[in-house]
C-alpha positions as MATLAB code, in Angstrom:
seq = 'MKKVLGSLALALIVAIAAPAQAQTGKVAVINIQSAIVSTKDGQRASADLETKFGPRRKQVDSRQAEIASLRDQLQKGQNTLSEAAKNELYRNIDQKTKSLNRDMEDAQAELQQDQDRLVQDLSGKIMVVIDKYAKDNGYNLVLDVSSPQTPVLYASNTIDITKEIVDLYDKSSTAMAPAAPARPAPGSTK';
ca = [
     -37.061  -34.576   21.174;
     -35.797  -33.984   17.766;
     -38.912  -32.536   16.794;
     -38.608  -30.148   19.495;
     -35.023  -29.192   18.502;
     -36.371  -28.905   15.089;
     -38.985  -26.823   15.867;
     -36.955  -24.395   18.101;
     -34.142  -24.210   14.866;
     -37.096  -23.365   12.808;
     -38.315  -20.690   15.042;
     -34.951  -18.886   15.410;
     -34.540  -18.952   11.491;
     -37.762  -17.261   11.229;
     -36.994  -14.848   14.217;
     -33.557  -13.906   12.220;
     -34.848  -13.782    8.704;
     -37.867  -11.627    9.781;
     -35.890   -8.410   10.848;
     -33.584   -8.616    8.154;
     -36.605   -8.893    5.294;
     -38.137   -6.090    7.069;
     -34.939   -4.065    6.847;
     -34.109   -3.897    3.224;
     -30.998   -1.377    3.042;
     -28.842   -0.306    0.332;
     -25.511   -2.302   -0.105;
     -22.212   -0.497   -1.416;
     -18.989   -1.782   -2.409;
     -15.577    0.420   -2.209;
     -11.873   -0.397   -3.275;
     -10.573    0.775   -0.209;
      -6.912    0.465   -1.728;
      -7.670    2.427   -4.673;
      -9.452    5.135   -2.749;
      -6.556    5.516   -0.304;
      -3.883    6.007   -3.165;
      -6.736    8.106   -5.195;
      -7.016   11.070   -2.514;
      -4.623   13.870   -2.304;
      -3.384   12.488    0.673;
      -2.667    9.087   -0.793;
      -0.938   11.017   -3.682;
       1.057   13.070   -1.422;
       2.303   10.396    0.668;
       3.495    8.420   -2.459;
       5.395   11.268   -3.635;
       6.984   11.407   -0.482;
       8.072    8.307   -0.224;
       9.362    8.386   -3.871;
      11.159   11.497   -2.770;
      12.688    9.648   -0.045;
      13.622    6.021   -1.495;
      14.368    7.282   -4.896;
      18.106    8.193   -4.500;
      18.426    4.677   -2.865;
      16.697    3.125   -5.400;
      19.268    4.938   -7.967;
      22.128    3.787   -5.920;
      21.031    0.011   -5.757;
      20.648    0.275   -9.527;
      24.351    1.753   -9.739;
      25.862   -1.111   -7.554;
      23.960   -3.572   -9.592;
      25.617   -2.213  -12.521;
      28.826   -2.405  -10.965;
      28.518   -6.056  -10.046;
      27.375   -6.744  -13.547;
      30.699   -5.004  -14.740;
      32.519   -7.340  -12.838;
      31.103  -10.348  -13.631;
      31.463   -9.176  -16.980;
      34.810   -8.739  -16.677;
      35.466  -12.310  -15.092;
      33.409  -13.850  -17.968;
      35.783  -11.997  -20.709;
      38.754  -12.599  -18.833;
      38.162  -16.400  -18.138;
      40.907  -17.533  -20.488;
      43.744  -14.813  -20.084;
      43.124  -13.721  -16.183;
      45.551  -15.610  -13.754;
      43.890  -17.483  -11.045;
      44.735  -15.240   -8.553;
      43.120  -12.477  -10.351;
      39.855  -14.581  -11.072;
      39.876  -15.503   -7.415;
      40.053  -11.510   -6.421;
      37.432  -10.810   -8.718;
      35.330  -13.867   -7.391;
      35.815  -12.703   -3.663;
      34.757   -9.046   -5.047;
      31.711  -10.131   -6.684;
      30.446  -12.030   -3.790;
      31.430   -9.531   -1.331;
      29.419   -6.802   -3.206;
      26.848   -8.928   -3.894;
      26.077   -9.633   -0.060;
      26.378   -6.256    1.131;
      23.984   -5.205   -1.737;
      21.699   -7.892   -0.682;
      21.609   -6.593    3.010;
      21.155   -3.073    2.085;
      18.265   -3.948   -0.055;
      16.842   -6.045    2.555;
      16.958   -2.996    4.702;
      15.617   -0.547    2.537;
      12.736   -2.729    1.702;
      11.888   -3.550    5.579;
      12.145    0.407    6.127;
      10.091    0.980    2.905;
       7.392   -1.349    4.203;
       7.082    0.014    7.478;
       6.666    3.973    6.015;
       3.745    2.488    3.643;
       2.043    0.429    6.526;
       2.476    3.595    8.643;
       0.728    5.882    6.120;
      -1.972    3.231    4.947;
      -2.770    2.896    8.702;
      -3.137    6.648    9.079;
      -4.975    7.294    5.629;
      -7.295    4.007    6.655;
      -8.340    5.772    9.651;
      -9.159    8.892    8.102;
     -10.816    7.448    5.193;
     -13.047    4.966    7.682;
     -14.730    8.193    9.125;
     -15.655    9.039    5.692;
     -17.022    5.997    4.523;
     -18.696    5.774    8.159;
     -20.742    9.415    7.511;
     -21.360    8.663    4.057;
     -22.882    5.214    4.542;
     -24.981    6.875    7.528;
     -25.940   10.001    5.406;
     -27.185    7.712    2.554;
     -28.640    4.824    4.058;
     -26.246    2.184    3.672;
     -26.634   -0.624    5.314;
     -23.491   -2.576    4.103;
     -20.368   -1.367    2.673;
     -17.810   -3.906    1.385;
     -14.452   -3.774    0.562;
     -13.470   -5.163   -2.663;
      -9.890   -4.622   -3.036;
      -9.081   -7.620   -0.974;
      -9.226  -11.072   -2.305;
     -10.264  -12.349    0.861;
     -13.731  -10.538    0.519;
     -16.159  -13.213   -0.490;
     -17.919  -10.752   -3.122;
     -17.918  -12.592   -6.488;
     -19.905   -9.843   -8.394;
     -20.752   -6.289   -7.446;
     -22.419   -3.847   -9.788;
     -20.729   -0.746  -10.948;
     -23.891    1.309   -9.903;
     -23.140    0.258   -5.901;
     -19.602    1.288   -6.101;
     -18.837    4.404   -4.060;
     -15.014    4.549   -4.131;
     -15.094    7.828   -6.222;
     -17.567    9.841   -3.849;
     -15.279    8.597   -0.956;
     -12.247    9.917   -2.451;
     -13.998   13.505   -3.457;
     -15.655   13.472    0.242;
     -12.037   12.803    1.618;
     -10.383   15.404   -0.386;
     -13.180   17.876    0.499;
     -12.809   17.108    4.183;
      -9.031   17.027    4.246;
      -8.792   20.114    2.687;
     -11.113   21.749    5.176;
      -8.994   20.217    8.151;
      -5.903   21.242    6.495;
      -3.949   23.666    8.836;
      -3.892   27.590    7.241;
      -0.200   28.328    5.796;
       1.924   30.487    7.925;
       1.525   34.040    7.129;
       4.577   35.580    5.016;
       6.074   38.644    6.625;
       5.585   41.540    4.490;
       8.918   42.520    2.277;
      11.228   44.377    4.140;
      10.075   43.395    7.509;
      12.157   41.884   10.273;
      10.863   39.245   12.282;
];
């Protein structure tokens, strides 16, 4: 019985290995995270996020400076302030810190949602380009090396297709971009 099972296992291994050996294809690697942020759409999305969240960051910095100033005031007045004044400063610092922390958590969650949505959208678009590129260039396998969970221990730079994918994406994205609306002639009315 053991010999039969051993023979079946060997036959199965040979059957699986034979087509794999007959099909020698090309392998490529891509740093998908780098590709996404390097595309023109990725750079535009990053700039849009900065425009949206930049003012919030400045507001947070201002509020942090205010809290630091109150702490400094408390420390400097440790020996000269009355207990009531110290307690008022402690309450004020505590209240402002809690409010700031809540606002920062909310802003971080919103930023994360926006980033996830953009990455998901751009990932879907770039996967179409990768699929076409791999088929057109005879690749049997394309591995993402940007993720620490990918079991790639070594990859030659000669098989890295990240730049080619970014260039193809930008070219196809530009071709698919909607035309700018025509401007009315000077002096004409709409």
